Amino acid sequence: TPESDDDASDTSSEMSDWNDVHYLEEEMDKRMIDEANAMFIHDTIPLDLVDSIFQRSTALSRRSLKDFVYQLCRVSRMEISGYGGHVGSDANDIDLTNDHYMKHHTLASSSNQHGALFGCAGIGSTQPAIYSLEKLVEVTHFNMESRPRLIFADIWGTISTHLTSTALHEEAAVAMYAVDSLRQLSLQFLNREELGVFEFQRRFLKSLETIMGRSTHVSVKELLLSSVEQLISIYGFGDGSGNSNGHQGTLRSGWRSILIVIGTAGLDKNDSIALQGFKLLTGQIEQCLSVANEAGEDGDVSVKQPGSLLSEYFVDLVNTLLLYISGPRQDLSTKSIDSLVQMSDVLAEGKVKLSSTRRKSATSPVALPGSAVETSDVSNDKLELWWPMLLGLSQTMGDRRPEVRVKGLGTLMSIINKHFFPSTSCHAKLCANGDSGESNSSPQHGDLQTLQLIFRGILVPALEFEEMDGNSTSGFAPELLPSKLVHFITVAPIPEADASGANDGGKGEQDWIDTTFEYLMDGCISICLRSLVAFNSDSLVEEVLAMLNSCLLSDSGHLAVKGLRRLQQFVSQDLELKDISDDTWATVSHMLFRVLSIRGLPPLSVLEKEGATEEQQKYMEQEYDETMNEFIREQRFFSNRRYIGCNAAMVIGSLLTNKLIEETMGVHWYIFLTSGLGKGIKDWERAAEILDSKTARPDTKPSPPHYLENVLYARRWMTKFLLSLLTQRDLSTLESAPCQRVLKEETESLLRAFLAKGSADEHCSAIEMRNISGMVIDILECFNSLGDDKLSAMKWLSPLLSACIQTNNGTIRTSVQILLTRMLKGANQTSSMANGNVPSEEAS
C-alpha cells in the first residue's frame, strides 16, 4: 500500500543518515588518533634528529636506500592525497589556496617545516602536506652527488614516478611545486658530464615529456617550458661566441626529451603554450643556422665548435618541427615548413656533422606504415638525415587544411628537385665518365636509386590519404562520367545543376582529391621526366606507373578514375613516344586489363564437385549464397567504383584510336586490350544480372552508372576497334590466331546481345536497343565491304549470321542475307578450285 511504501522509505532514509553519522564519527576518531600520534612524536623526537635521518641517507646501503626512498614516496603520496589513515578519505576533495602554496613552496625553509609536518593534521583541514615531498627532494639532492650513477639511476625511477604523478595533481599549486622540484634537481644533475652511451640525461628528463603531454594546467606547462628554457640557456650548446658559463655543452642525450617537450607544446590547445614553445624552438634553430653559416670552409660545423644541436640532434630537431606542422595553428605550421627548407639547405651544403648524428637517431613520430626501405651503403648515411624530413612533409598531404597540404607538397617537391638531382656541372661530368661511381653520390649530388626509394617510401604512400577523406567510396559524382555515356537506367545529370555543384552529393571543393591529387601527380611526373634527361633511364617511368596502378586498385572510385585519366595523359602527352619501350606498353596494358575486372564477382553457378555428398553440396550452396551476398554488400558500399568501367573503356579507346600510339604500341597490345575490354563487358553483364536479381533498379535519385550503361558505352568503343582491325590491317595480321579469336568472340558477343535484347523475354529500353542495332549494322556493313580474300578468312562468321536471319530489323536482315550469299559463293568457289573444276553457272 502507499502507506507502507512511505514508511519503508522513511526507514531507509533514517538508516542512511545513521550510517553517515557513524562514518563521520569513525573518520573523526581516526583523525584524532593520527593527530595524537603526531603530537606525541613531535614532543618526543627533536626536529633536528628527524632532519638528520634524511641527511644521513647517504650512508645507507643500496638496498636500504631503495627501500627508504620507496617508503618516503608512499608517505608523500598519502600526505598529498589527504590520506588520514585509510584509502578513499574525503580529504581527497581539497582546495589548496595560493597562500598556502607559497608558505610551503620554499625547498629548505626550516621555519615552515613544523607547519608542513603538522599544520595539516588538524581535524577538518583540507590542505595537502608536502613535507615528505620536500624531504624526498632533499634526499635526492644528497644522494645524487655521493652515489655512482648506475646506483642513483636505480632509485631515480621510483622518485621520478612520484614526482611525475604529483606534477599531474588536480591542484595546480601542488603540480607546480613538483615541476619546480624537477627543475632544481635537473640543474644539479646536468652539472655532471654525460657518460658515453648510457644516456642518463634522457632517463632523468623523461618525466618532463609525460608532464607536458598529460598536464591539464596552463600554469604548470608555462612553468615547465620556463624550466626547459633555463636548462637550455645554462647547459645548451650556446651560440659559439665563446662566452661560455662553464657548463655549456653538457646537455647531451637530454636534448631529446627537451625537444619532445617543446614539440608537444605545439599540439597544445592553449595558444600561449604553443607560442612559448615555438619561440624556444625558433631560437634554437636560428642559433644552429648561425653556427652553420659561420662554419669553416670545409663545411664541417665542428670546426666552429665541438658540438651543436644541428650536428648532434638534427633528426630530433626535424621531428620537433614536424609536430608544429601537424599542430592546429596554421601560422605556426607554415613557419615550421619554412624552417624545414632552411635546414634542408644546410644539410645539402654538407654542414651537418654526420658521425655523431648516426650514433643513435630517433624514430620520426610521423612515420608512415610500411615505409621502411633498404638503401645502398653509398647513400644510406645521408639518407638517414633526409628521410624524416621528406617523410614528415609527405604527411602534410594528409592535413585537413588545404593550405598546409599544398604548401607541404610544394616544399617536398622543391626539396627533391633541388637536392636529389645532379647539378649541371656534375651531370656533364657523369655523362663524360659514363658512370656515377664517384664519391659525389650522396643525395644532394643526384642518385637514381634514392629517387626510386623516395617514390616507394614517400610519394606512393601519400595516396592513402585520399581513401581517408570519407567521400571517395560512394555517392554521385557527375564529373567522373565520360561525355558520351548514354543513360537509360540511371538519371542523367542536369548540366545546370552539374555546374553549380548541386549534384555533387555534398562533396566540397576542399576534398583531398580536388586540392592535392593533381599537384602530387604533376610533381611526380615532373621528377620522372627530369630523370629521363638527367640519368638517361626510364626507371622512374615504372615508378610513376606503379603509383598510378595504386590509384587504379584503390577502393576509392574517385581516385581510380583520376588515376585512369592521369595515365592517359602520361602516356599520350607527358611522355614522348620514342621513350616508351615495349616493357612500358606491357605494364600499361596489364594495368588497364586488370582494372576492367570486377572484384569478388561470383561464378555463374554453384560449383558441382564429383562424388560430393548431399551435405557437402548443401554447404557449397550456402557458401555460394554468402559470396553472392558479400558481393552485393560491397557493391553498395563501393558504389562509385562503377565509374571505373566506363572511364577505363574511354582511356583504352583514346589510346587505340590514336594512330601514332597504335603504331608505337603494336598489334599485339592492341589485340590484348581489345580482348580485355571484351572480358570486362562480360563481367559487367554478369554483375548487372546479379544486382538486378537481388536489388531494385535505381530510382529518380542520381547515382553512379548502372553496369549495363557501362556495357553499352564499352560496346561502342569495341565496335570501333573491330572495324579498325577489319579495315586497316593486312591479310596476314587478320589471319593470325589472336586476331581471329578476338574478332570471333566480340562479334559473337555483340550479335548475341542484339538477339537477346530483341527477344520478347528480355526487358530492353528503346535507347539501348537503338544503340545496339546501330552497332550491329555498322559491323555488318564493314564485313560486306571487305574483299573476298579477307572475308574468306572468317569461316566462323556463317553460323553467327544464320541466327540473325529471322530478325525483325529489315536493315540487319538484308545485310545478313547479302553477307551469307557472298560467303556461300566464296565457299563454293574455293571448293571447286580445290577439286580442279570450274564452277557452273547454276552452282554460282
PDB file of N, CA, C and O in Angstrom, residues 37-58 60 68 72 75 79 110 113-114 116-118 131-132 134-136 138-139 142:
ATOM      1  N   ASN A  37      48.985  10.793  17.744  1.00  0.00           N
ATOM      2  CA  ASN A  37      50.255  10.134  17.456  1.00  0.00           C
ATOM      3  C   ASN A  37      51.289  11.133  16.948  1.00  0.00           C
ATOM      4  O   ASN A  37      52.466  11.099  17.337  1.00  0.00           O
ATOM      5  N   ALA A  38      50.839  12.026  16.053  1.00  0.00           N
ATOM      6  CA  ALA A  38      51.761  13.009  15.505  1.00  0.00           C
ATOM      7  C   ALA A  38      52.282  13.946  16.586  1.00  0.00           C
ATOM      8  O   ALA A  38      53.476  14.277  16.623  1.00  0.00           O
ATOM      9  N   MET A  39      51.385  14.405  17.475  1.00  0.00           N
ATOM     10  CA  MET A  39      51.811  15.302  18.545  1.00  0.00           C
ATOM     11  C   MET A  39      52.773  14.601  19.497  1.00  0.00           C
ATOM     12  O   MET A  39      53.739  15.201  19.990  1.00  0.00           O
ATOM     13  N   PHE A  40      52.532  13.319  19.754  1.00  0.00           N
ATOM     14  CA  PHE A  40      53.416  12.564  20.654  1.00  0.00           C
ATOM     15  C   PHE A  40      54.817  12.443  20.063  1.00  0.00           C
ATOM     16  O   PHE A  40      55.830  12.636  20.751  1.00  0.00           O
ATOM     17  N   ILE A  41      54.868  12.135  18.763  1.00  0.00           N
ATOM     18  CA  ILE A  41      56.177  12.026  18.104  1.00  0.00           C
ATOM     19  C   ILE A  41      56.876  13.379  18.089  1.00  0.00           C
ATOM     20  O   ILE A  41      58.083  13.481  18.327  1.00  0.00           O
ATOM     21  N   HIS A  42      56.091  14.442  17.852  1.00  0.00           N
ATOM     22  CA  HIS A  42      56.686  15.779  17.795  1.00  0.00           C
ATOM     23  C   HIS A  42      57.282  16.184  19.139  1.00  0.00           C
ATOM     24  O   HIS A  42      58.350  16.796  19.208  1.00  0.00           O
ATOM     25  N   ASP A  43      56.588  15.839  20.237  1.00  0.00           N
ATOM     26  CA  ASP A  43      57.070  16.213  21.562  1.00  0.00           C
ATOM     27  C   ASP A  43      58.226  15.337  22.002  1.00  0.00           C
ATOM     28  O   ASP A  43      59.051  15.748  22.834  1.00  0.00           O
ATOM     29  N   THR A  44      58.304  14.114  21.504  1.00  0.00           N
ATOM     30  CA  THR A  44      59.319  13.151  21.951  1.00  0.00           C
ATOM     31  C   THR A  44      60.610  13.267  21.166  1.00  0.00           C
ATOM     32  O   THR A  44      61.710  13.199  21.734  1.00  0.00           O
ATOM     33  N   ILE A  45      60.510  13.399  19.818  1.00  0.00           N
ATOM     34  CA  ILE A  45      61.701  13.380  18.950  1.00  0.00           C
ATOM     35  C   ILE A  45      62.000  14.807  18.492  1.00  0.00           C
ATOM     36  O   ILE A  45      61.151  15.457  17.887  1.00  0.00           O
ATOM     37  N   PRO A  46      63.200  15.307  18.763  1.00  0.00           N
ATOM     38  CA  PRO A  46      63.569  16.656  18.316  1.00  0.00           C
ATOM     39  C   PRO A  46      63.556  16.741  16.787  1.00  0.00           C
ATOM     40  O   PRO A  46      63.867  15.778  16.093  1.00  0.00           O
ATOM     41  N   LEU A  47      63.231  17.925  16.266  1.00  0.00           N
ATOM     42  CA  LEU A  47      63.146  18.114  14.836  1.00  0.00           C
ATOM     43  C   LEU A  47      64.504  17.962  14.163  1.00  0.00           C
ATOM     44  O   LEU A  47      64.596  17.480  13.021  1.00  0.00           O
ATOM     45  N   ASP A  48      65.571  18.367  14.884  1.00  0.00           N
ATOM     46  CA  ASP A  48      66.902  18.222  14.296  1.00  0.00           C
ATOM     47  C   ASP A  48      67.253  16.760  14.074  1.00  0.00           C
ATOM     48  O   ASP A  48      67.923  16.403  13.092  1.00  0.00           O
ATOM     49  N   LEU A  49      66.796  15.914  14.990  1.00  0.00           N
ATOM     50  CA  LEU A  49      67.073  14.484  14.839  1.00  0.00           C
ATOM     51  C   LEU A  49      66.317  13.911  13.637  1.00  0.00           C
ATOM     52  O   LEU A  49      66.828  13.044  12.924  1.00  0.00           O
ATOM     53  N   VAL A  50      65.092  14.430  13.384  1.00  0.00           N
ATOM     54  CA  VAL A  50      64.325  13.988  12.223  1.00  0.00           C
ATOM     55  C   VAL A  50      65.059  14.387  10.942  1.00  0.00           C
ATOM     56  O   VAL A  50      65.188  13.601   9.991  1.00  0.00           O
ATOM     57  N   ASP A  51      65.584  15.612  10.933  1.00  0.00           N
ATOM     58  CA  ASP A  51      66.298  16.068   9.740  1.00  0.00           C
ATOM     59  C   ASP A  51      67.549  15.253   9.483  1.00  0.00           C
ATOM     60  O   ASP A  51      67.924  14.992   8.336  1.00  0.00           O
ATOM     61  N   SER A  52      68.191  14.825  10.544  1.00  0.00           N
ATOM     62  CA  SER A  52      69.431  14.061  10.366  1.00  0.00           C
ATOM     63  C   SER A  52      69.181  12.711   9.713  1.00  0.00           C
ATOM     64  O   SER A  52      70.065  12.146   9.063  1.00  0.00           O
ATOM     65  N   ILE A  53      67.956  12.187   9.876  1.00  0.00           N
ATOM     66  CA  ILE A  53      67.628  10.911   9.226  1.00  0.00           C
ATOM     67  C   ILE A  53      67.768  11.049   7.720  1.00  0.00           C
ATOM     68  O   ILE A  53      68.330  10.187   7.030  1.00  0.00           O
ATOM     69  N   PHE A  54      67.275  12.150   7.193  1.00  0.00           N
ATOM     70  CA  PHE A  54      67.330  12.369   5.749  1.00  0.00           C
ATOM     71  C   PHE A  54      68.743  12.717   5.290  1.00  0.00           C
ATOM     72  O   PHE A  54      69.195  12.286   4.227  1.00  0.00           O
ATOM     73  N   GLN A  55      69.432  13.520   6.124  1.00  0.00           N
ATOM     74  CA  GLN A  55      70.780  13.923   5.735  1.00  0.00           C
ATOM     75  C   GLN A  55      71.742  12.742   5.704  1.00  0.00           C
ATOM     76  O   GLN A  55      72.654  12.679   4.880  1.00  0.00           O
ATOM     77  N   ARG A  56      71.529  11.769   6.614  1.00  0.00           N
ATOM     78  CA  ARG A  56      72.428  10.622   6.695  1.00  0.00           C
ATOM     79  C   ARG A  56      71.986   9.470   5.788  1.00  0.00           C
ATOM     80  O   ARG A  56      72.515   8.369   5.903  1.00  0.00           O
ATOM     81  N   SER A  57      71.031   9.733   4.895  1.00  0.00           N
ATOM     82  CA  SER A  57      70.617   8.675   3.962  1.00  0.00           C
ATOM     83  C   SER A  57      71.745   8.290   3.017  1.00  0.00           C
ATOM     84  O   SER A  57      71.708   7.215   2.412  1.00  0.00           O
ATOM     85  N   THR A  58      72.753   9.157   2.896  1.00  0.00           N
ATOM     86  CA  THR A  58      73.882   8.839   2.033  1.00  0.00           C
ATOM     87  C   THR A  58      74.692   7.672   2.563  1.00  0.00           C
ATOM     88  O   THR A  58      75.468   7.050   1.816  1.00  0.00           O
ATOM     89  N   LEU A  60      73.328   4.944   3.831  1.00  0.00           N
ATOM     90  CA  LEU A  60      72.568   3.705   3.704  1.00  0.00           C
ATOM     91  C   LEU A  60      73.136   2.847   2.574  1.00  0.00           C
ATOM     92  O   LEU A  60      73.716   3.358   1.608  1.00  0.00           O
ATOM     93  N   PHE A  68      64.094   2.880   1.580  1.00  0.00           N
ATOM     94  CA  PHE A  68      63.820   4.146   2.254  1.00  0.00           C
ATOM     95  C   PHE A  68      63.123   5.129   1.307  1.00  0.00           C
ATOM     96  O   PHE A  68      62.135   5.764   1.672  1.00  0.00           O
ATOM     97  N   LEU A  72      59.335   6.591   1.583  1.00  0.00           N
ATOM     98  CA  LEU A  72      59.181   8.038   1.644  1.00  0.00           C
ATOM     99  C   LEU A  72      58.224   8.532   0.560  1.00  0.00           C
ATOM    100  O   LEU A  72      57.415   9.439   0.788  1.00  0.00           O
ATOM    101  N   VAL A  75      54.657   7.742   1.777  1.00  0.00           N
ATOM    102  CA  VAL A  75      54.167   8.697   2.770  1.00  0.00           C
ATOM    103  C   VAL A  75      53.823  10.023   2.103  1.00  0.00           C
ATOM    104  O   VAL A  75      52.799  10.641   2.402  1.00  0.00           O
ATOM    105  N   GLU A  79      50.243  12.042   2.070  1.00  0.00           N
ATOM    106  CA  GLU A  79      50.062  13.428   2.508  1.00  0.00           C
ATOM    107  C   GLU A  79      49.407  14.278   1.420  1.00  0.00           C
ATOM    108  O   GLU A  79      48.476  15.043   1.690  1.00  0.00           O
ATOM    109  N   SER A 110      63.267  26.088   7.074  1.00  0.00           N
ATOM    110  CA  SER A 110      63.086  25.395   8.340  1.00  0.00           C
ATOM    111  C   SER A 110      61.928  25.970   9.134  1.00  0.00           C
ATOM    112  O   SER A 110      61.301  25.280   9.924  1.00  0.00           O
ATOM    113  N   GLN A 113      58.824  24.018   8.310  1.00  0.00           N
ATOM    114  CA  GLN A 113      58.815  22.558   8.442  1.00  0.00           C
ATOM    115  C   GLN A 113      57.776  22.095   9.447  1.00  0.00           C
ATOM    116  O   GLN A 113      57.092  21.106   9.230  1.00  0.00           O
ATOM    117  N   HIS A 114      57.669  22.830  10.555  1.00  0.00           N
ATOM    118  CA  HIS A 114      56.703  22.408  11.569  1.00  0.00           C
ATOM    119  C   HIS A 114      55.285  22.504  11.022  1.00  0.00           C
ATOM    120  O   HIS A 114      54.478  21.587  11.164  1.00  0.00           O
ATOM    121  N   ALA A 116      54.444  22.429   7.914  1.00  0.00           N
ATOM    122  CA  ALA A 116      54.253  21.450   6.858  1.00  0.00           C
ATOM    123  C   ALA A 116      54.001  20.079   7.419  1.00  0.00           C
ATOM    124  O   ALA A 116      53.259  19.291   6.858  1.00  0.00           O
ATOM    125  N   LEU A 117      54.639  19.786   8.545  1.00  0.00           N
ATOM    126  CA  LEU A 117      54.508  18.443   9.107  1.00  0.00           C
ATOM    127  C   LEU A 117      53.217  18.275   9.874  1.00  0.00           C
ATOM    128  O   LEU A 117      52.564  17.242   9.802  1.00  0.00           O
ATOM    129  N   PHE A 118      52.811  19.324  10.596  1.00  0.00           N
ATOM    130  CA  PHE A 118      51.663  19.144  11.493  1.00  0.00           C
ATOM    131  C   PHE A 118      50.499  20.076  11.176  1.00  0.00           C
ATOM    132  O   PHE A 118      49.428  19.937  11.734  1.00  0.00           O
ATOM    133  N   TYR A 131      55.471  18.070   3.191  1.00  0.00           N
ATOM    134  CA  TYR A 131      56.697  17.901   3.975  1.00  0.00           C
ATOM    135  C   TYR A 131      57.527  16.737   3.440  1.00  0.00           C
ATOM    136  O   TYR A 131      58.728  16.872   3.190  1.00  0.00           O
ATOM    137  N   SER A 132      56.896  15.590   3.264  1.00  0.00           N
ATOM    138  CA  SER A 132      57.642  14.412   2.791  1.00  0.00           C
ATOM    139  C   SER A 132      58.151  14.622   1.371  1.00  0.00           C
ATOM    140  O   SER A 132      59.223  14.111   1.007  1.00  0.00           O
ATOM    141  N   GLU A 134      59.149  17.517   0.202  1.00  0.00           N
ATOM    142  CA  GLU A 134      60.349  18.334   0.367  1.00  0.00           C
ATOM    143  C   GLU A 134      61.542  17.472   0.780  1.00  0.00           C
ATOM    144  O   GLU A 134      62.650  17.621   0.248  1.00  0.00           O
ATOM    145  N   LYS A 135      61.289  16.573   1.713  1.00  0.00           N
ATOM    146  CA  LYS A 135      62.379  15.725   2.193  1.00  0.00           C
ATOM    147  C   LYS A 135      62.836  14.742   1.110  1.00  0.00           C
ATOM    148  O   LYS A 135      64.023  14.390   1.041  1.00  0.00           O
ATOM    149  N   LEU A 136      61.906  14.314   0.267  1.00  0.00           N
ATOM    150  CA  LEU A 136      62.278  13.433  -0.841  1.00  0.00           C
ATOM    151  C   LEU A 136      63.237  14.158  -1.784  1.00  0.00           C
ATOM    152  O   LEU A 136      64.227  13.583  -2.262  1.00  0.00           O
ATOM    153  N   GLU A 138      65.213  16.592  -0.928  1.00  0.00           N
ATOM    154  CA  GLU A 138      66.488  16.732  -0.223  1.00  0.00           C
ATOM    155  C   GLU A 138      67.293  15.437  -0.283  1.00  0.00           C
ATOM    156  O   GLU A 138      68.507  15.447  -0.521  1.00  0.00           O
ATOM    157  N   VAL A 139      66.619  14.308  -0.044  1.00  0.00           N
ATOM    158  CA  VAL A 139      67.306  13.012  -0.114  1.00  0.00           C
ATOM    159  C   VAL A 139      67.886  12.796  -1.516  1.00  0.00           C
ATOM    160  O   VAL A 139      69.017  12.314  -1.670  1.00  0.00           O
ATOM    161  N   PHE A 142      71.019  14.945  -1.799  1.00  0.00           N
ATOM    162  CA  PHE A 142      72.172  14.419  -1.064  1.00  0.00           C
ATOM    163  C   PHE A 142      72.803  13.229  -1.777  1.00  0.00           C
ATOM    164  O   PHE A 142      74.037  13.104  -1.845  1.00  0.00           O
TER     165      PHE A 142
END
